[in-house]
Short mmCIF file of C-alpha atoms and ligand atoms in Angstrom, two decimals:
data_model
loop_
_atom_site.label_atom_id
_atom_site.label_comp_id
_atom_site.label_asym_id
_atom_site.label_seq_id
_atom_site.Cartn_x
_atom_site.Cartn_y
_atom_site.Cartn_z
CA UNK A 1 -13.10 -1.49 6.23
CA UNK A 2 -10.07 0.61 6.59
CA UNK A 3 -8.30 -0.18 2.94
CA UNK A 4 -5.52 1.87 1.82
CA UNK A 5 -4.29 1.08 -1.89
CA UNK A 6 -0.53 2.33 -2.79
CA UNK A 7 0.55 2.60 -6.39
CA UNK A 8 3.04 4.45 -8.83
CA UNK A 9 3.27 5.03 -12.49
CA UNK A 10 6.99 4.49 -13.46
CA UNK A 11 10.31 4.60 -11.80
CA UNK A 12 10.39 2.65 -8.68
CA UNK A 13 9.83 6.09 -6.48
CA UNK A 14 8.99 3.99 -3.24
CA UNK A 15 6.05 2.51 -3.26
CA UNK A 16 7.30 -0.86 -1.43
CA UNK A 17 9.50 0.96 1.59
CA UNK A 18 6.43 3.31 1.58
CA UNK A 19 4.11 0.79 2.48
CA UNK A 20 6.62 -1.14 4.58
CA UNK A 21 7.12 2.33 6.82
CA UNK A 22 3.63 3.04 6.54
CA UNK A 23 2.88 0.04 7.84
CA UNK A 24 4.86 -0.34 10.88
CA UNK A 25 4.07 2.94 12.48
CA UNK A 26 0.66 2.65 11.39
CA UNK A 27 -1.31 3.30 14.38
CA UNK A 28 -3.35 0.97 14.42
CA UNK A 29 -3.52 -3.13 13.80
CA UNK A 30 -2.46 -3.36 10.09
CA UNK A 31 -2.54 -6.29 7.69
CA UNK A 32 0.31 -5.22 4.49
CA UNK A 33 -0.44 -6.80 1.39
CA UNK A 34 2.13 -7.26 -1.71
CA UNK A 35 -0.45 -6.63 -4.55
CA UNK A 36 2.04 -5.81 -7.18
CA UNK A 37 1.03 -7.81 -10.38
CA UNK A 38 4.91 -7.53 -11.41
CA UNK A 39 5.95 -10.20 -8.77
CA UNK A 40 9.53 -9.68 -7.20
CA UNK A 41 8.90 -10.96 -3.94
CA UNK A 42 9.91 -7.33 -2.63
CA UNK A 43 8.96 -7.63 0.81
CA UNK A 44 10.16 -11.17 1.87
CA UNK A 45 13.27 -10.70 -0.01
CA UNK A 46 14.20 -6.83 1.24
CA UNK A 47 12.53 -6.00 4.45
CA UNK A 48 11.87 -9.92 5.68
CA UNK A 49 15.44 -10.77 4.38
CA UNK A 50 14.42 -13.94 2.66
CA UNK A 51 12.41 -15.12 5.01
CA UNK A 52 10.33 -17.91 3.89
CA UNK A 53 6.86 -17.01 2.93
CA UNK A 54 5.71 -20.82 3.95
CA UNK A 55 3.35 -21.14 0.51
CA UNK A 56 1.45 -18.65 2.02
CA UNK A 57 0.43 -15.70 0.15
CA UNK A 58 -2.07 -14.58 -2.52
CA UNK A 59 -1.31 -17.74 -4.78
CA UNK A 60 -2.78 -20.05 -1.87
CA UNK A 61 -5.86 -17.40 -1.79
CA UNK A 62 -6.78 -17.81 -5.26
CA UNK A 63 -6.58 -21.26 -4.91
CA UNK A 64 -8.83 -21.52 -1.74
CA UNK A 65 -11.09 -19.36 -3.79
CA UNK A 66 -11.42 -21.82 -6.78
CA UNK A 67 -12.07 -24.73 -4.13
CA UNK A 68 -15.13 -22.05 -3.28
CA UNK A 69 -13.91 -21.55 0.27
CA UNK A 70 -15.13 -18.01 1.41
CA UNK A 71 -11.65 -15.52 1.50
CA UNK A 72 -12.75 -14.03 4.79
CA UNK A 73 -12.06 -16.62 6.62
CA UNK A 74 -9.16 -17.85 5.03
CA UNK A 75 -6.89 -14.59 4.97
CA UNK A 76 -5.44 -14.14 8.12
CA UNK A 77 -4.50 -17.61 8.27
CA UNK A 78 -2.29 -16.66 4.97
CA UNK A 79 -0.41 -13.75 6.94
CA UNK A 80 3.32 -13.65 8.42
CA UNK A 81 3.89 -11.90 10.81
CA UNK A 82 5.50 -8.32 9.45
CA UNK A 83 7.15 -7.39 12.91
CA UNK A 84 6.63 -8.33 16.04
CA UNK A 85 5.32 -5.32 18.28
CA UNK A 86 4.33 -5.32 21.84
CA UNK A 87 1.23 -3.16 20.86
CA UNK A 88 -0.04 -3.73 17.76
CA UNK A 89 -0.51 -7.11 15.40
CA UNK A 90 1.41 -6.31 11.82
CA UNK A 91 1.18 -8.52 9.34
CA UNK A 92 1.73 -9.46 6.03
CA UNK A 93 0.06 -11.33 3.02
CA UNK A 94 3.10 -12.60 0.55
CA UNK A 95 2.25 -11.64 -3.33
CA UNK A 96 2.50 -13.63 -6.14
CA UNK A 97 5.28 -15.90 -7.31
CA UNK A 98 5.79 -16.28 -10.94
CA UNK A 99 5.40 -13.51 -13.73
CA UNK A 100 1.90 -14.10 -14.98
CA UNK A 101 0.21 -15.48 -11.72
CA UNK A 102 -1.37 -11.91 -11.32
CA UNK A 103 -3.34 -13.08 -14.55
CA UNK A 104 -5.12 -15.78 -13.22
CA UNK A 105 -6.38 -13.91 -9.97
CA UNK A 106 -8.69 -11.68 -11.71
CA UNK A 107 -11.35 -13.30 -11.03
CA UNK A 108 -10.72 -13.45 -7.33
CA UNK A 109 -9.65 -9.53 -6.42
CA UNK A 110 -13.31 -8.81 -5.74
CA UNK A 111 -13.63 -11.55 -3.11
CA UNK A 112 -10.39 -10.52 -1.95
CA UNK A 113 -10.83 -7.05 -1.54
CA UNK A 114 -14.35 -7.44 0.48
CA UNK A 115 -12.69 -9.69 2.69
CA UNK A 116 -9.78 -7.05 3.31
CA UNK A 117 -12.62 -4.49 3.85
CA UNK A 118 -13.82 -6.90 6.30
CA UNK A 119 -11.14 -7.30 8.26
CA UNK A 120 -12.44 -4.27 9.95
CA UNK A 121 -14.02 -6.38 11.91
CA UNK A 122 -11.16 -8.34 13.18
CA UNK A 123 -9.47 -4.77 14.32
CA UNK A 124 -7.31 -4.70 10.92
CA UNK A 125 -6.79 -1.82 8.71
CA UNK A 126 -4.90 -2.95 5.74
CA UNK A 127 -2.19 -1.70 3.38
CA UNK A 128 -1.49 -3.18 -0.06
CA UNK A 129 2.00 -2.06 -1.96
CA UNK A 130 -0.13 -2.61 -5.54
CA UNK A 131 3.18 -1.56 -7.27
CA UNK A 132 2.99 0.13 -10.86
CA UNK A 133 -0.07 1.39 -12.16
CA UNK A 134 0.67 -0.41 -15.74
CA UNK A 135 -1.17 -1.01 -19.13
CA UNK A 136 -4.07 -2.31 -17.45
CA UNK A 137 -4.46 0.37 -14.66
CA UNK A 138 -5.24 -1.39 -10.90
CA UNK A 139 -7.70 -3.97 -10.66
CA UNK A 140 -11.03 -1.81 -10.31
CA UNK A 141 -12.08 -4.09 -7.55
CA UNK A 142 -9.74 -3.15 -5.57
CA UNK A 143 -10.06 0.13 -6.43
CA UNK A 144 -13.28 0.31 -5.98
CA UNK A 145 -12.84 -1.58 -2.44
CA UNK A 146 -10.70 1.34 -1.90
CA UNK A 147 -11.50 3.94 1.17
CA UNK A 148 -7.96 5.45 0.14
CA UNK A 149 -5.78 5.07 -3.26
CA UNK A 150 -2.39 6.82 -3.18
CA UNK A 151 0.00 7.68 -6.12
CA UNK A 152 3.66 8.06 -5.34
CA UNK A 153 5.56 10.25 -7.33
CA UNK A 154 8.85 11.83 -6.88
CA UNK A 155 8.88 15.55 -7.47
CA UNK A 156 11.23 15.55 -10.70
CA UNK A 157 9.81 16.20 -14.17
CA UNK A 158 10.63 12.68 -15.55
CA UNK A 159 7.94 11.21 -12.56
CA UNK A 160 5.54 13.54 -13.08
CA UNK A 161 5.65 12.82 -16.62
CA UNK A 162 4.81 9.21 -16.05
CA UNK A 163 2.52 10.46 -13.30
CA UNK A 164 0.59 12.50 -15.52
CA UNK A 165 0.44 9.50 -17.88
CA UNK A 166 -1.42 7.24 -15.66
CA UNK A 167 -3.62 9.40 -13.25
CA UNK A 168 -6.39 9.94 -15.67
CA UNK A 169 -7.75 6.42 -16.20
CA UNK A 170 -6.92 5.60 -12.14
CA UNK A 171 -8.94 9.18 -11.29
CA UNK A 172 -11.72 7.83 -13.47
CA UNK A 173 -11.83 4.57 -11.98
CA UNK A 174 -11.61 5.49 -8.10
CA UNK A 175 -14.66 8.43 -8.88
CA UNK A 176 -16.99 5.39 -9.67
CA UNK A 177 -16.25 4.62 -5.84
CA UNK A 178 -16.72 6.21 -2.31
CA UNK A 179 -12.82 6.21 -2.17
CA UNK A 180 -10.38 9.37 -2.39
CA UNK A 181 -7.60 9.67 -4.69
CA UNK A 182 -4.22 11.52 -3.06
CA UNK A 183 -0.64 11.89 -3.88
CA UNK A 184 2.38 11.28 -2.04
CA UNK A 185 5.55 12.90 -2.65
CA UNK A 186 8.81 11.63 -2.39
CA UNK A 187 11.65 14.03 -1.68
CA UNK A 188 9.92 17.47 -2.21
CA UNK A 189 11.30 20.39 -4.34
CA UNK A 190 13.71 18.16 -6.39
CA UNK A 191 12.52 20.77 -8.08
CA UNK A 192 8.56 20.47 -7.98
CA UNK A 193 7.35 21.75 -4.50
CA UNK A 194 3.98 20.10 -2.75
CA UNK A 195 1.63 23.14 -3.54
CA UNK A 196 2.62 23.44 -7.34
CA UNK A 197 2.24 19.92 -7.93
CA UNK A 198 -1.39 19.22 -6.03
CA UNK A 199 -2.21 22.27 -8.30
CA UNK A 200 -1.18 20.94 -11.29
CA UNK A 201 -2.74 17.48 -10.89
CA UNK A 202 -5.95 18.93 -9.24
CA UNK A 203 -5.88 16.39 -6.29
CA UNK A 204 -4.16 16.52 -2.91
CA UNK A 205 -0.89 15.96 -1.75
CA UNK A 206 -1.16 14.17 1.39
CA UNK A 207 1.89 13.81 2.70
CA UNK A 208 5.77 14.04 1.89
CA UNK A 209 8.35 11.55 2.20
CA UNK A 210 11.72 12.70 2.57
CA UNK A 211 14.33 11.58 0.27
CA UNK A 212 17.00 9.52 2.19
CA UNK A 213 18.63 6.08 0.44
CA UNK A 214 20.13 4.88 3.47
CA UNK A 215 17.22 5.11 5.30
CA UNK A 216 14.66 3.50 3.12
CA UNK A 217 16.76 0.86 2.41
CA UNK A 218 16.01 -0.35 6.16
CA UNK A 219 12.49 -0.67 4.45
CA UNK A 220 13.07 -1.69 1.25
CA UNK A 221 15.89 -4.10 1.68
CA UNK A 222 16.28 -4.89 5.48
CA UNK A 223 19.61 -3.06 5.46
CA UNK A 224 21.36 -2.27 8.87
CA UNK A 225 19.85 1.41 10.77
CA UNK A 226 22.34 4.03 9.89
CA UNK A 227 22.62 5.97 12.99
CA UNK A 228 19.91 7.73 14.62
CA UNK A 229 17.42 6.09 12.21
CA UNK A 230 14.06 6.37 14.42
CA UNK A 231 14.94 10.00 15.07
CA UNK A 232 15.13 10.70 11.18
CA UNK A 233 13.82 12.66 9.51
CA UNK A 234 12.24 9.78 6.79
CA UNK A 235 11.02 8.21 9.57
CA UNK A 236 9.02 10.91 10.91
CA UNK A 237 7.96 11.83 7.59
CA UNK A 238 6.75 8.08 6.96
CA UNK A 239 4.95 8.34 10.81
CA UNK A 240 3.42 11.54 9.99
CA UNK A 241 2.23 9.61 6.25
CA UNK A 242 0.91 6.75 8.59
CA UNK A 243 -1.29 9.04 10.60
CA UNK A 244 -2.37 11.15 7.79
CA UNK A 245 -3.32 8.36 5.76
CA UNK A 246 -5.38 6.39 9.05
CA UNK A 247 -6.91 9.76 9.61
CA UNK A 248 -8.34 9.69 5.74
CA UNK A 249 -9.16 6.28 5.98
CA UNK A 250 -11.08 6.39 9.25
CA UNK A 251 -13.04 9.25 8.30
CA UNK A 252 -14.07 7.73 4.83
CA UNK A 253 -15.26 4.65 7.23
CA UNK A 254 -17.10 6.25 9.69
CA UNK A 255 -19.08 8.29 6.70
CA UNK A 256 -20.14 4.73 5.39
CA UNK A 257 -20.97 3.50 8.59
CA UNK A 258 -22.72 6.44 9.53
CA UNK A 259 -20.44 6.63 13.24
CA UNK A 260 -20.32 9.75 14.89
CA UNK A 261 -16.73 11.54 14.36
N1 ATP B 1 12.07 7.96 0.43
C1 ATP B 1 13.10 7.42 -0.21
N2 ATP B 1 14.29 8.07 -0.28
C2 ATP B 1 15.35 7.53 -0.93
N3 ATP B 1 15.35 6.34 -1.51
C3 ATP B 1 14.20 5.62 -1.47
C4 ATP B 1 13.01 6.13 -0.84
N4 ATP B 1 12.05 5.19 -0.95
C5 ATP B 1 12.59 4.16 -1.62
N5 ATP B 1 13.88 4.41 -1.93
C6 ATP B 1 14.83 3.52 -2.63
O1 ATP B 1 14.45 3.41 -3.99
C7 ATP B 1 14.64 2.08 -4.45
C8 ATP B 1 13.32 1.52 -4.93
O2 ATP B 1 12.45 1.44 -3.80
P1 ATP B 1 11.15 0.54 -3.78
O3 ATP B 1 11.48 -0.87 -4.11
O4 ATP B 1 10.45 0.83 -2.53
O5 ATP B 1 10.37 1.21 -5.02
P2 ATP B 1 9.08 0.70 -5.78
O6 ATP B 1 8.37 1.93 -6.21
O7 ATP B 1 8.36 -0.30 -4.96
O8 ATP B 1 9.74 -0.04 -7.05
P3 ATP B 1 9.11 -1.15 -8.03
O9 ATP B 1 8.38 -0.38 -9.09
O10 ATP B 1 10.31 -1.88 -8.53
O11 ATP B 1 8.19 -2.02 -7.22
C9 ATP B 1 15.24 1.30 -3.27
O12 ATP B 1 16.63 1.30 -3.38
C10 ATP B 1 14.78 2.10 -2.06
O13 ATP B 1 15.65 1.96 -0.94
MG1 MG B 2 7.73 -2.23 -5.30
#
């Protein structure tokens, strides 16, 4: 029941080597989804390097959902495997494939998101890269599935702009829920500092990513390590995002559940 939601408003800031970082140093099993209605195939093109997704993916989903077979059962067997680790499973659920497919899965990101919550039960938290905010804001089923929704934003005026744009409607919709809404920054004081911007928004920053191209790159488009890439800085700041954001999660869950802390 451990469902983190990661969006942006405008300007590419990170959202998909975000939740690629966030999700393999996530600390516990993880399950990444590519929600982003905009389709681009961003994660088996960059990080997965073209692998091929198989036909698996959230097009298969919403057909298994029209043939009325129940989503829980049927979403794990739609996964790739995201990395192989020693420890931990990490997968991922391949996104949509043509412009416009998004369309047709409204009517299936309620059972979807349920069964993500569910996958609790099968030891998975989950991550889903649900790319730009847009016209339409997220699907509010998600949302509302939501234990955690997190805006990106880079700390410049022209993406808090947009920010500022789109957080109204989102903070609306993720209040009707038991979810929290946060902000994470990308590349701090460029020239907006952490403090001045959780002020100005009213809602938490909960973590900062540093700013480094040649790292995230590894992330957003499988590109080589540069040198002394696990001891970098990025990384760390995506590990420390990781725990921060299981922390918030795992909290939220245990209040539902009613688990002792
Ligand atoms: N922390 C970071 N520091 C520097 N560059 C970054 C960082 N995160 C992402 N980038 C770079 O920014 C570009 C866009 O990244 P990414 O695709 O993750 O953004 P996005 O928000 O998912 O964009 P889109 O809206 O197109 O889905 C890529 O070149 C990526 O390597
Ligand atoms: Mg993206």
């Amino acid at each position: 029941m451990a469902l983190v939601v990661l969006a942006a408003a405008a300007g590419a800031p990170g959202v998909t080597a975000t939740s690629v970082g966030v999700a393999l140093l996530w600390p516990r099993d993880v399950l990444l989804v590519d929600g982003d209605r905009d389709p681009s195939q961003a994660v088996l093109a960059g990080f997965l390097q073209g692998a091929d997704g198989r036909g698996r993916g959230l097009v298969e989903l919403a057909r298994a959902h029209r043939e009325g077979r129940p989503l829980e059962q049927e979403v794990l067997h739609h996964t790739l495997e995201l990395a192989g680790d020693q420890h931990r499973r990490r997968l991922f659920l391949p996104g949509f494939t043509h412009p416009g497919t998004a369309r047709l899965f409204s009517r299936v990101w309620a059972d979807l998101a349920r069964s993500l919550q569910n996958l609790d039960t099968a030891g998975f938290d989950v991550v889903v890269d649900a790319g730009r905010i847009g016209a339409e804001g997220l699907p509010p089923e998600l949302v509302s599935a939501a234990d955690a929704v997190v805006v990106l934003t880079r700390s410049t005026l022209r993406s808090l702009a947009a920010t500022r744009l789109y957080l109204p409607e989102l903070a609306e919709t993720t209040a009707l829920s038991r979810g929290q809404l946060g902000l994470v920054l990308v590349g701090e004081g460029r020239p907006y500092g952490a403090r001045e911007i959780a002020q100005q928004f009213r809602l938490p920053v909960w973590s900062v990513v540093e700013d480094d191209p040649a790292a995230a790159a590894v992330f957003s488009d499988g590109a080589a390590h540069p040198r002394r890439f696990g001891q970098s800085g990025y990384v760390r700041s995506l590990r420390q995002t990781a725990e921060t954001l299981s922390g918030i999660v795992s909290r939220s869950r245990d209040l539902v559940t009613g688990a002792p802390r």
